[in-house]
């Protein structure tokens, strides 16, 4: 086990004595010791010339940076609504039975700590859990028993046999002969830009950088491409603003911190076509005048980090070969949903609590290190690269005027075919359900917990896209027997835990909504109290600082209004 002072020395030697070194130091301390002690905090404060309060404040913000003593193995069982639907409670019982501890507790010998965690990005294969950095999916009670026993006996071979490993290989990015779509029926149109057979990122980037920069930005604007993370800002405009910003120093950041419940498409992209993402980032750097790129990978995807770094080395070499003065580095997140918000992500990269900034200024003018910064989602960079090669008109042959092209959807819940699919935007929810439902779908949650819950009677009139319900791609299907109270309760617990607490309407509001629905269900409060809660959610929409607090009302209002009888009784 490496001592904390040695960790500090190594990281400061490589990255300098700046606050940006704080997250890598804290992450390495966790890797070595599983928790950050008071002594570690004092050592880090001294090593970085920061106050202990600053170190403590940052460490306690992130759920993966424990400051409480933990066991040698930290079990993090996913408790998302999909995990619950697929049998998470059974898995919890098994772990409790073997280890005699409940979530939040450690074994007496301090070998295990058992925690529950929010979505870890495997809604297509729940239940799932992380044990330290090891990943286990599609858990059954039997499999879980074997896994825990393997850890107890120290049988590494057995542990290995159950683990899900990264599949990034030499073949990723070179053959990509794997359309994720399969054959679709009905009116849902599949597309194949992300996982297409012709995945030569070198050739695509090489062709793209020959295009005049201003012409390419015009083409990107003309294409109508909007950010694929959910917010939907026009990509061409973002790149244009960053290009026109006057600064010697600019940055490109790929936001790979997909934490929305029910989303896992970036996981699949990074596993299958990582070089396409890196090439899209390099194209962006070339266009806007940035020499440095970062991919911010969510802490829950730590299991793929080493493979991704190896693949990145190849891409960085490719950029040199193409004569591009651009390279990319990977920065890790540490388990905070709010860091999916672009300015919170920047704060995190700067070694601070992931608290969203006031906007303006927007990152395109003052982002990372206060310099002009383009932040786009993983998927958006690939589409930009594709548009450089196929042109705006071709891209626009799919989708609608407001929602051009296709996008990836993470499909989970009560569906016979969970997975990642590239589909044309603008389809109706009725068409979507015909393709992915099993004939008994009563509601679809479009856009994850921060999106909208659409009941069956509205499927026909709901368009998936910016004309209707925009989505970052999370689509969760619920059948007739599912309790929408349980769904809402799960979301509200999620928001209460993930609110960064910076602004009162969100911090207090999330908790009030959570406590409020529980009180109504237990008849402690009358049905009329729902009206107060609806009003509160409206206030949160206006008064909260970032998308988290602003969007809680989406799922709250849509579930309460459409399934009131399930919430109240
Ligand atoms: Fe933080 Fe919530 Fe305010 Fe966003 S809305 S800044 S998550 S407290």
Coordinates of C-alpha atoms and ligand atoms in Angstrom, one line a residue:
X1 CA 0.0 0.0 0.0
X2 CA 1.4 3.3 -1.0
X3 CA 1.6 6.0 1.7
X4 CA -0.4 9.2 1.2
X5 CA 2.7 11.4 1.2
X6 CA 4.2 9.3 -1.6
X7 CA 1.0 9.5 -3.6
X8 CA 1.1 13.3 -3.2
X9 CA 4.8 13.5 -4.3
X10 CA 4.2 11.4 -7.4
X11 CA 1.1 13.3 -8.6
X12 CA 2.6 16.7 -7.8
X13 CA 5.7 15.7 -9.7
X14 CA 3.6 14.8 -12.8
X15 CA 0.9 17.4 -12.6
X16 CA 2.2 20.2 -10.5
X17 CA 1.3 21.6 -7.1
X18 CA -2.1 22.9 -8.2
X19 CA -5.6 22.3 -7.0
X20 CA -6.2 20.3 -10.2
X21 CA -4.0 17.6 -8.6
X22 CA -6.5 17.2 -5.8
X23 CA -9.0 14.8 -7.4
X24 CA -6.3 12.4 -8.7
X25 CA -4.7 12.4 -5.3
X26 CA -7.9 11.7 -3.5
X27 CA -8.8 9.0 -6.0
X28 CA -5.4 7.3 -5.5
X29 CA -5.8 7.4 -1.7
X30 CA -9.1 5.7 -2.1
X31 CA -7.6 3.1 -4.4
X32 CA -4.8 2.4 -1.9
X33 CA -6.8 2.6 1.4
X34 CA -10.5 2.6 0.6
X35 CA -11.1 5.8 2.7
X36 CA -9.6 9.2 3.3
X37 CA -8.6 9.7 6.9
X38 CA -8.2 12.9 8.9
X39 CA -4.4 12.4 8.7
X40 CA -4.7 12.0 4.9
X41 CA -6.6 15.3 4.7
X42 CA -3.9 17.1 6.7
X43 CA -1.1 15.6 4.6
X44 CA -2.9 16.6 1.3
X45 CA -3.6 20.1 2.6
X46 CA 0.1 20.5 3.4
X47 CA 1.2 19.0 0.1
X48 CA -1.0 21.2 -2.0
X49 CA -0.8 24.4 0.1
X50 CA -4.6 24.3 0.6
X51 CA -6.6 24.4 3.8
X52 CA -7.8 21.2 5.3
X53 CA -11.4 22.5 5.0
X54 CA -11.0 22.8 1.2
X55 CA -9.7 19.2 1.0
X56 CA -12.5 18.0 3.3
X57 CA -15.1 19.9 1.4
X58 CA -14.1 18.4 -1.9
X59 CA -13.7 14.8 -0.6
X60 CA -17.1 14.7 1.1
X61 CA -18.8 16.0 -2.1
X62 CA -18.2 12.8 -4.1
X63 CA -19.9 9.5 -3.1
X64 CA -16.8 7.4 -4.1
X65 CA -14.4 9.5 -2.0
X66 CA -15.3 8.1 1.5
X67 CA -14.0 9.9 4.5
X68 CA -15.5 7.2 6.8
X69 CA -13.5 4.1 7.5
X70 CA -14.4 1.4 5.1
X71 CA -13.8 -2.3 4.7
X72 CA -11.1 -3.8 2.4
X73 CA -13.9 -4.5 -0.1
X74 CA -16.6 -1.9 -0.7
X75 CA -19.7 -3.4 -2.3
X76 CA -21.8 -0.8 -4.2
X77 CA -25.1 -2.3 -5.2
X78 CA -27.1 -0.4 -7.8
X79 CA -30.5 0.8 -6.5
X80 CA -31.9 2.5 -9.6
X81 CA -35.6 1.8 -10.4
X82 CA -34.6 -0.6 -13.1
X83 CA -32.3 -2.5 -10.7
X84 CA -35.2 -2.7 -8.3
X85 CA -37.5 -4.0 -11.1
X86 CA -34.9 -6.6 -12.0
X87 CA -34.4 -8.0 -8.6
X88 CA -32.0 -5.8 -6.6
X89 CA -33.8 -6.5 -3.3
X90 CA -33.1 -10.2 -3.6
X91 CA -29.5 -9.5 -4.1
X92 CA -29.4 -7.2 -1.1
X93 CA -30.9 -10.0 1.0
X94 CA -28.3 -12.5 -0.1
X95 CA -25.4 -10.1 0.7
X96 CA -27.0 -9.3 4.1
X97 CA -27.5 -13.0 4.8
X98 CA -23.9 -13.9 4.0
X99 CA -22.1 -11.0 5.6
X100 CA -24.6 -10.1 8.4
X101 CA -24.6 -6.5 7.4
X102 CA -27.2 -4.1 6.0
X103 CA -26.5 -1.3 3.5
X104 CA -24.4 1.3 5.2
X105 CA -22.6 -1.2 7.5
X106 CA -19.3 -2.9 7.6
X107 CA -18.4 -6.4 8.8
X108 CA -16.8 -6.6 12.2
X109 CA -13.5 -7.8 10.7
X110 CA -13.6 -4.8 8.5
X111 CA -13.3 -6.9 5.4
X112 CA -16.5 -5.7 3.7
X113 CA -18.5 -2.5 3.6
X114 CA -22.0 -2.7 2.0
X115 CA -23.4 0.4 0.3
X116 CA -26.2 1.1 -2.1
X117 CA -25.5 3.5 -5.0
X118 CA -27.3 5.3 -7.7
X119 CA -27.3 4.1 -11.3
X120 CA -24.0 2.7 -12.4
X121 CA -24.8 2.5 -16.1
X122 CA -26.1 -1.0 -16.6
X123 CA -29.8 -0.7 -16.8
X124 CA -29.8 -3.2 -19.7
X125 CA -28.2 -5.8 -17.4
X126 CA -29.4 -5.2 -13.9
X127 CA -29.0 -6.1 -11.1
X128 CA -25.4 -4.9 -11.0
X129 CA -22.8 -4.0 -8.4
X130 CA -19.2 -2.8 -8.1
X131 CA -16.8 -4.3 -5.6
X132 CA -14.0 -1.8 -5.4
X133 CA -13.2 -1.4 -9.1
X134 CA -14.6 -4.8 -10.1
X135 CA -17.8 -4.9 -12.0
X136 CA -20.6 -7.6 -11.8
X137 CA -23.8 -7.5 -13.8
X138 CA -26.9 -9.7 -14.4
X139 CA -26.7 -10.8 -10.8
X140 CA -28.8 -13.7 -9.5
X141 CA -28.9 -14.8 -5.9
X142 CA -26.8 -17.8 -6.7
X143 CA -24.2 -15.8 -8.7
X144 CA -24.0 -13.2 -5.9
X145 CA -23.4 -15.9 -3.3
X146 CA -20.6 -17.3 -5.3
X147 CA -19.0 -13.9 -5.8
X148 CA -19.1 -13.0 -2.1
X149 CA -17.7 -16.3 -1.1
X150 CA -14.9 -15.9 -3.7
X151 CA -13.9 -12.7 -2.1
X152 CA -14.1 -14.2 1.4
X153 CA -11.8 -17.1 0.3
X154 CA -9.6 -14.8 -1.8
X155 CA -10.1 -17.0 -4.8
X156 CA -9.0 -14.5 -7.5
X157 CA -9.5 -16.9 -10.3
X158 CA -13.2 -17.4 -9.3
X159 CA -13.7 -13.6 -8.8
X160 CA -12.2 -13.1 -12.3
X161 CA -14.6 -15.6 -13.8
X162 CA -17.7 -13.6 -12.6
X163 CA -16.4 -10.2 -13.4
X164 CA -17.5 -8.1 -16.4
X165 CA -14.4 -6.7 -18.1
X166 CA -13.9 -3.9 -20.6
X167 CA -14.2 -5.1 -24.2
X168 CA -12.1 -2.4 -25.7
X169 CA -9.7 -4.3 -27.9
X170 CA -7.7 -3.9 -31.1
X171 CA -10.9 -4.6 -32.9
X172 CA -12.7 -1.7 -31.4
X173 CA -12.8 1.1 -33.9
X174 CA -11.4 -1.0 -36.7
X175 CA -14.1 -3.5 -37.7
X176 CA -17.2 -2.4 -35.8
X177 CA -19.3 -4.8 -37.6
X178 CA -21.8 -4.8 -34.8
X179 CA -24.9 -2.8 -35.5
X180 CA -26.6 -2.4 -32.1
X181 CA -29.9 -2.1 -33.8
X182 CA -30.9 -5.5 -35.0
X183 CA -33.9 -5.8 -37.3
X184 CA -36.7 -3.4 -36.4
X185 CA -40.3 -3.6 -37.4
X186 CA -43.0 -0.9 -37.4
X187 CA -42.2 2.7 -38.2
X188 CA -39.1 3.1 -36.1
X189 CA -36.1 3.7 -38.4
X190 CA -32.7 2.5 -37.4
X191 CA -29.6 4.4 -38.4
X192 CA -26.0 3.3 -38.4
X193 CA -23.7 6.3 -38.1
X194 CA -22.3 5.5 -34.6
X195 CA -21.7 1.8 -35.1
X196 CA -21.4 1.8 -38.8
X197 CA -19.2 -0.7 -40.6
X198 CA -17.0 2.0 -42.0
X199 CA -15.4 3.1 -38.8
X200 CA -12.1 4.4 -40.0
X201 CA -11.6 7.3 -37.7
X202 CA -8.1 8.1 -39.2
X203 CA -9.5 8.4 -42.7
X204 CA -12.5 10.4 -41.5
X205 CA -10.4 12.8 -39.4
X206 CA -7.9 13.2 -42.1
X207 CA -10.6 14.2 -44.6
X208 CA -12.4 16.4 -42.1
X209 CA -9.3 18.6 -41.3
X210 CA -8.9 19.5 -45.0
X211 CA -12.2 21.4 -44.9
X212 CA -12.0 25.1 -44.4
X213 CA -12.8 25.8 -40.7
X214 CA -15.4 28.4 -41.3
X215 CA -17.1 26.4 -44.0
X216 CA -17.2 23.4 -41.6
X217 CA -18.8 25.5 -38.8
X218 CA -21.4 26.7 -41.4
X219 CA -22.0 23.1 -42.4
X220 CA -22.4 22.0 -38.7
X221 CA -24.9 24.8 -38.1
X222 CA -26.7 23.9 -41.3
X223 CA -26.9 20.3 -40.3
X224 CA -29.0 21.2 -37.2
X225 CA -27.0 18.9 -35.0
X226 CA -27.9 19.6 -31.4
X227 CA -26.0 18.3 -28.3
X228 CA -26.9 14.6 -27.7
X229 CA -26.5 14.8 -23.9
X230 CA -30.1 16.1 -23.5
X231 CA -29.8 19.9 -23.3
X232 CA -29.8 20.1 -27.1
X233 CA -27.8 23.3 -27.7
X234 CA -26.8 23.7 -31.4
X235 CA -23.4 22.2 -31.7
X236 CA -22.3 24.4 -34.6
X237 CA -23.0 27.5 -32.6
X238 CA -21.1 26.3 -29.6
X239 CA -18.1 25.6 -31.8
X240 CA -18.5 29.0 -33.5
X241 CA -18.5 30.8 -30.2
X242 CA -15.4 29.0 -29.0
X243 CA -13.6 29.6 -32.3
X244 CA -14.3 33.3 -32.2
X245 CA -13.2 33.7 -28.6
X246 CA -9.9 35.5 -28.4
X247 CA -7.5 33.3 -26.4
X248 CA -4.2 31.5 -26.9
X249 CA -5.5 28.8 -24.7
X250 CA -8.6 26.8 -25.4
X251 CA -9.9 23.4 -24.4
X252 CA -12.2 20.6 -25.6
X253 CA -13.9 18.4 -23.1
X254 CA -15.8 15.3 -23.7
X255 CA -18.5 14.8 -21.1
X256 CA -18.6 11.1 -20.4
X257 CA -20.3 11.4 -17.1
X258 CA -23.7 10.0 -18.1
X259 CA -25.4 9.5 -14.8
X260 CA -29.1 9.9 -15.8
X261 CA -31.0 6.9 -14.5
X262 CA -31.6 4.5 -17.4
X263 CA -28.8 5.8 -19.6
X264 CA -25.8 3.7 -20.7
X265 CA -25.2 4.5 -24.4
X266 CA -21.9 6.3 -23.7
X267 CA -20.7 3.2 -22.0
X268 CA -21.3 1.2 -25.2
X269 CA -19.8 3.9 -27.5
X270 CA -16.7 4.1 -25.4
X271 CA -16.4 0.3 -25.5
X272 CA -17.0 -0.1 -29.2
X273 CA -15.8 3.0 -31.0
X274 CA -13.6 5.0 -28.7
X275 CA -11.4 6.2 -31.5
X276 CA -14.3 7.9 -33.2
X277 CA -15.0 9.9 -30.1
X278 CA -11.3 10.9 -29.8
X279 CA -11.2 11.8 -33.5
X280 CA -14.3 14.0 -33.1
X281 CA -12.6 15.8 -30.2
X282 CA -9.5 16.3 -32.3
X283 CA -11.6 17.7 -35.1
X284 CA -13.2 20.1 -32.6
X285 CA -9.8 21.2 -31.3
X286 CA -8.6 21.8 -34.9
X287 CA -11.6 23.9 -35.7
X288 CA -11.8 26.0 -32.6
X289 CA -8.0 26.3 -32.0
X290 CA -7.6 24.1 -28.9
X291 CA -4.5 22.0 -28.3
X292 CA -5.7 20.1 -25.4
X293 CA -8.7 17.8 -24.8
X294 CA -10.0 16.0 -21.8
X295 CA -12.4 13.1 -21.5
X296 CA -14.2 13.2 -18.2
X297 CA -15.1 9.6 -17.4
X298 CA -17.7 8.9 -14.7
X299 CA -16.3 7.1 -11.7
X300 CA -18.7 4.3 -12.2
X301 CA -16.8 3.4 -15.4
X302 CA -13.5 3.0 -13.7
X303 CA -13.4 -0.6 -14.9
X304 CA -12.8 0.6 -18.5
X305 CA -10.3 3.4 -17.7
X306 CA -7.1 1.5 -18.3
X307 CA -8.2 0.1 -21.7
X308 CA -9.5 3.5 -22.7
X309 CA -6.2 5.0 -21.9
X310 CA -4.4 2.5 -24.0
X311 CA -6.7 3.2 -26.9
X312 CA -6.2 6.9 -26.3
X313 CA -2.4 6.6 -26.7
X314 CA -3.0 5.2 -30.2
X315 CA -5.3 8.1 -31.0
X316 CA -2.9 10.7 -29.7
X317 CA -0.2 9.2 -31.9
X318 CA -2.6 9.3 -34.8
X319 CA -3.1 13.1 -34.2
X320 CA 0.7 13.6 -34.4
X321 CA 0.9 11.6 -37.6
X322 CA -1.8 13.8 -39.1
X323 CA 0.2 16.9 -38.1
X324 CA -2.4 18.0 -35.5
X325 CA -1.1 19.8 -32.4
X326 CA -3.7 18.2 -30.1
X327 CA -3.7 15.6 -27.4
X328 CA -6.3 14.2 -25.0
X329 CA -6.1 13.2 -21.4
X330 CA -8.6 11.2 -19.3
X331 CA -9.8 12.7 -16.0
X332 CA -11.9 10.6 -13.7
X333 CA -15.1 11.5 -11.9
X334 CA -15.9 10.1 -8.5
X335 CA -19.6 9.5 -8.3
X336 CA -21.6 12.7 -8.5
X337 CA -24.6 12.9 -10.9
X338 CA -24.5 16.7 -10.9
X339 CA -21.1 16.6 -12.6
X340 CA -22.9 15.8 -15.8
X341 CA -23.8 19.5 -15.8
X342 CA -21.0 21.1 -17.8
X343 CA -19.9 23.8 -15.3
X344 CA -20.0 21.3 -12.4
X345 CA -17.8 19.0 -14.5
X346 CA -15.3 21.9 -15.0
X347 CA -15.3 22.6 -11.2
X348 CA -14.6 18.9 -10.6
X349 CA -11.7 18.9 -13.1
X350 CA -10.3 21.9 -11.3
X351 CA -10.3 19.9 -8.0
X352 CA -13.3 21.4 -6.4
X353 CA -16.8 20.3 -5.3
X354 CA -18.8 19.7 -8.4
X355 CA -21.1 22.6 -7.9
X356 CA -22.6 24.2 -11.0
X357 CA -21.5 27.8 -11.8
X358 CA -23.8 30.7 -12.6
X359 CA -24.2 31.2 -16.3
X360 CA -23.2 33.4 -18.1
X361 CA -20.3 33.3 -18.7
X362 CA -20.8 30.1 -20.7
X363 CA -17.9 27.7 -21.1
X364 CA -17.4 28.7 -24.7
X365 CA -16.1 32.0 -23.5
X366 CA -14.8 31.2 -20.0
X367 CA -14.8 27.5 -19.1
X368 CA -11.9 25.2 -17.9
X369 CA -9.2 27.4 -16.3
X370 CA -11.4 30.3 -17.3
X371 CA -10.5 29.8 -20.9
X372 CA -12.8 29.2 -23.9
X373 CA -13.9 25.6 -23.7
X374 CA -16.2 23.4 -25.8
X375 CA -17.9 20.7 -23.8
X376 CA -19.9 18.1 -25.7
X377 CA -21.4 14.7 -25.0
X378 CA -19.6 11.6 -26.3
X379 CA -22.2 11.0 -29.0
X380 CA -22.1 14.6 -30.2
X381 CA -18.4 14.4 -31.2
X382 CA -19.1 11.4 -33.3
X383 CA -21.9 13.0 -35.2
X384 CA -19.8 16.1 -35.8
X385 CA -17.1 13.9 -37.4
X386 CA -19.7 12.1 -39.5
X387 CA -21.2 15.4 -40.7
X388 CA -17.7 16.5 -41.8
X389 CA -17.7 13.4 -44.0
X390 CA -21.2 13.0 -45.3
X391 CA -22.4 16.7 -45.2
X392 CA -25.3 18.4 -43.6
X393 CA -27.8 17.5 -46.3
X394 CA -27.2 13.8 -45.9
X395 CA -27.4 14.1 -42.1
X396 CA -30.8 15.9 -42.4
X397 CA -32.3 13.1 -44.5
X398 CA -33.2 11.6 -41.1
X399 CA -35.1 13.2 -38.4
X400 CA -37.3 16.4 -38.5
X401 CA -36.6 20.1 -39.0
X402 CA -36.1 20.7 -35.2
X403 CA -34.6 17.3 -34.5
X404 CA -32.3 16.5 -37.3
X405 CA -30.6 13.1 -37.7
X406 CA -30.6 10.1 -35.5
X407 CA -29.4 9.5 -31.9
X408 CA -28.6 6.6 -29.6
X409 CA -31.2 5.4 -27.2
X410 CA -30.6 3.4 -24.0
X411 CA -33.7 1.2 -23.7
X412 CA -34.5 -0.6 -20.4
X413 CA -37.2 -1.8 -18.1
X414 CA -40.1 -3.9 -19.3
X415 CA -38.8 -4.6 -22.8
X416 CA -37.9 -7.8 -24.4
X417 CA -34.9 -6.2 -26.0
X418 CA -33.0 -3.9 -23.7
X419 CA -29.9 -2.3 -25.2
X420 CA -28.5 0.6 -27.2
X421 CA -30.2 1.5 -30.5
X422 CA -29.5 4.2 -33.0
X423 CA -32.9 5.5 -34.1
X424 CA -34.2 8.4 -36.2
X425 CA -35.5 11.3 -34.1
X426 CA -39.0 12.4 -34.5
X427 CA -40.8 9.0 -34.1
X428 CA -43.9 8.9 -32.0
X429 CA -43.9 7.1 -28.7
X430 CA -46.6 4.8 -30.1
X431 CA -44.2 3.6 -32.8
X432 CA -41.4 3.3 -30.3
X433 CA -43.5 1.2 -27.9
X434 CA -44.7 -1.0 -30.8
X435 CA -41.1 -1.8 -31.5
X436 CA -39.7 -2.1 -27.9
X437 CA -42.7 -2.8 -25.7
X438 CA -44.2 -6.2 -25.0
X439 CA -47.8 -5.3 -25.5
X440 CA -48.4 -4.3 -21.9
X441 CA -46.6 -1.0 -21.6
X442 CA -48.5 1.4 -19.4
X443 CA -45.9 4.2 -19.3
X444 CA -42.6 5.3 -20.7
X445 CA -40.1 7.5 -18.9
X446 CA -38.5 9.6 -21.6
X447 CA -35.2 11.2 -20.7
X448 CA -34.5 9.5 -17.4
X449 CA -35.6 10.7 -14.0
X450 CA -35.3 14.3 -15.1
X451 CA -37.5 13.7 -18.1
X452 CA -41.2 13.1 -18.5
X453 CA -43.4 10.1 -17.8
X454 CA -45.8 9.5 -20.6
X455 CA -48.9 7.3 -20.1
X456 CA -50.3 4.9 -22.7
X457 CA -53.1 7.2 -23.7
X458 CA -50.6 9.8 -24.9
X459 CA -48.2 7.5 -26.8
X460 CA -49.7 8.4 -30.2
X461 CA -49.4 12.2 -29.7
X462 CA -45.9 12.2 -28.2
X463 CA -43.0 12.9 -30.5
X464 CA -39.5 12.0 -29.4
X465 CA -37.4 15.0 -30.3
X466 CA -37.3 18.7 -29.7
X467 CA -40.9 19.2 -31.1
X468 CA -42.1 16.9 -28.3
X469 CA -40.0 15.4 -25.6
X470 CA -36.3 15.9 -26.0
X471 CA -34.1 13.2 -24.5
X472 CA -30.5 12.4 -23.8
X473 CA -31.6 8.9 -24.8
X474 CA -32.8 7.2 -21.6
X475 CA -36.1 5.3 -22.3
X476 CA -37.5 3.3 -19.5
X477 CA -40.6 1.2 -20.1
X478 CA -43.1 0.2 -17.3
X479 CA -45.7 -2.4 -17.6
X480 CA -49.2 -2.5 -16.0
X481 CA -48.2 -4.2 -12.8
X482 CA -45.5 -1.6 -11.9
X483 CA -46.3 0.8 -9.1
X484 CA -45.8 4.4 -10.3
X485 CA -45.5 5.4 -6.7
X486 CA -42.4 3.2 -6.4
X487 CA -41.0 4.7 -9.6
X488 CA -41.6 8.3 -8.3
X489 CA -40.3 7.4 -4.8
X490 CA -37.1 6.1 -6.4
X491 CA -36.6 9.2 -8.5
X492 CA -37.1 11.5 -5.6
X493 CA -34.7 9.7 -3.4
X494 CA -32.2 9.9 -6.2
X495 CA -32.6 13.7 -6.6
X496 CA -32.5 14.2 -2.8
X497 CA -29.2 12.4 -2.7
X498 CA -27.7 13.9 -5.8
X499 CA -28.6 17.6 -5.3
X500 CA -25.3 19.4 -4.7
X501 CA -27.1 21.5 -2.0
X502 CA -25.8 24.8 -3.3
X503 CA -29.2 26.4 -3.7
X504 CA -32.1 26.2 -1.2
X505 CA -35.0 25.5 -3.5
X506 CA -33.3 22.4 -4.9
X507 CA -31.7 21.2 -1.6
X508 CA -34.8 21.6 0.5
X509 CA -37.3 21.1 -2.3
X510 CA -36.0 17.6 -3.3
X511 CA -36.2 16.5 0.4
X512 CA -39.7 18.0 0.8
X513 CA -41.1 16.3 -2.3
X514 CA -39.6 13.0 -1.1
X515 CA -40.9 13.3 2.4
X516 CA -44.2 14.7 1.1
X517 CA -45.1 11.7 -1.1
X518 CA -44.2 9.3 1.7
X519 CA -46.5 11.3 4.1
X520 CA -49.4 11.2 1.6
X521 CA -48.9 7.5 1.0
X522 CA -49.0 6.7 4.7
X523 CA -52.0 9.0 5.1
X524 CA -50.1 11.3 7.5
X525 CA -51.0 14.1 5.0
X526 CA -54.1 14.4 3.0
X527 CA -54.4 14.1 -0.8
X528 CA -54.7 17.9 -1.0
X529 CA -51.1 18.2 0.1
X530 CA -50.2 17.0 -3.5
X531 CA -51.2 20.5 -4.7
X532 CA -48.7 22.1 -2.4
X533 CA -46.0 19.8 -3.6
X534 CA -46.9 20.5 -7.3
X535 CA -46.6 24.2 -6.5
X536 CA -43.2 23.6 -4.8
X537 CA -42.0 21.7 -7.9
X538 CA -43.0 24.7 -10.0
X539 CA -41.0 27.0 -7.8
X540 CA -38.0 24.7 -8.0
X541 CA -38.2 25.0 -11.8
X542 CA -37.8 28.7 -11.6
X543 CA -35.6 29.2 -8.6
X544 CA -33.1 26.4 -8.9
X545 CA -29.7 27.2 -10.3
X546 CA -29.1 24.2 -12.6
X547 CA -30.9 21.6 -14.6
X548 CA -31.1 19.1 -11.7
X549 CA -33.3 21.3 -9.5
X550 CA -35.1 22.7 -12.6
X551 CA -36.0 19.3 -14.0
X552 CA -37.3 17.5 -10.9
X553 CA -40.8 18.9 -11.7
X554 CA -40.8 17.1 -15.1
X555 CA -41.1 13.6 -13.7
X556 CA -42.9 14.7 -10.5
X557 CA -45.7 16.5 -12.3
X558 CA -46.1 14.0 -15.1
X559 CA -46.3 11.0 -12.7
X560 CA -48.5 12.8 -10.2
X561 CA -50.9 14.0 -12.8
X562 CA -51.1 10.9 -14.8
X563 CA -51.1 8.3 -12.0
X564 CA -52.5 10.2 -9.1
X565 CA -54.5 7.2 -7.9
X566 CA -51.3 5.2 -7.5
X567 CA -49.6 8.0 -5.6
X568 CA -52.4 8.7 -3.2
X569 CA -53.7 5.3 -2.3
Ligands
LIG1 FE1 -27.0 22.2 -6.9 FE2 -29.6 21.6 -7.2 FE3 -28.8 24.1 -7.1 FE4 -28.2 22.5 -9.2 S1 -30.2 23.2 -8.6 S2 -26.9 24.0 -8.2 S3 -27.9 20.6 -8.1 S4 -28.6 22.7 -5.4

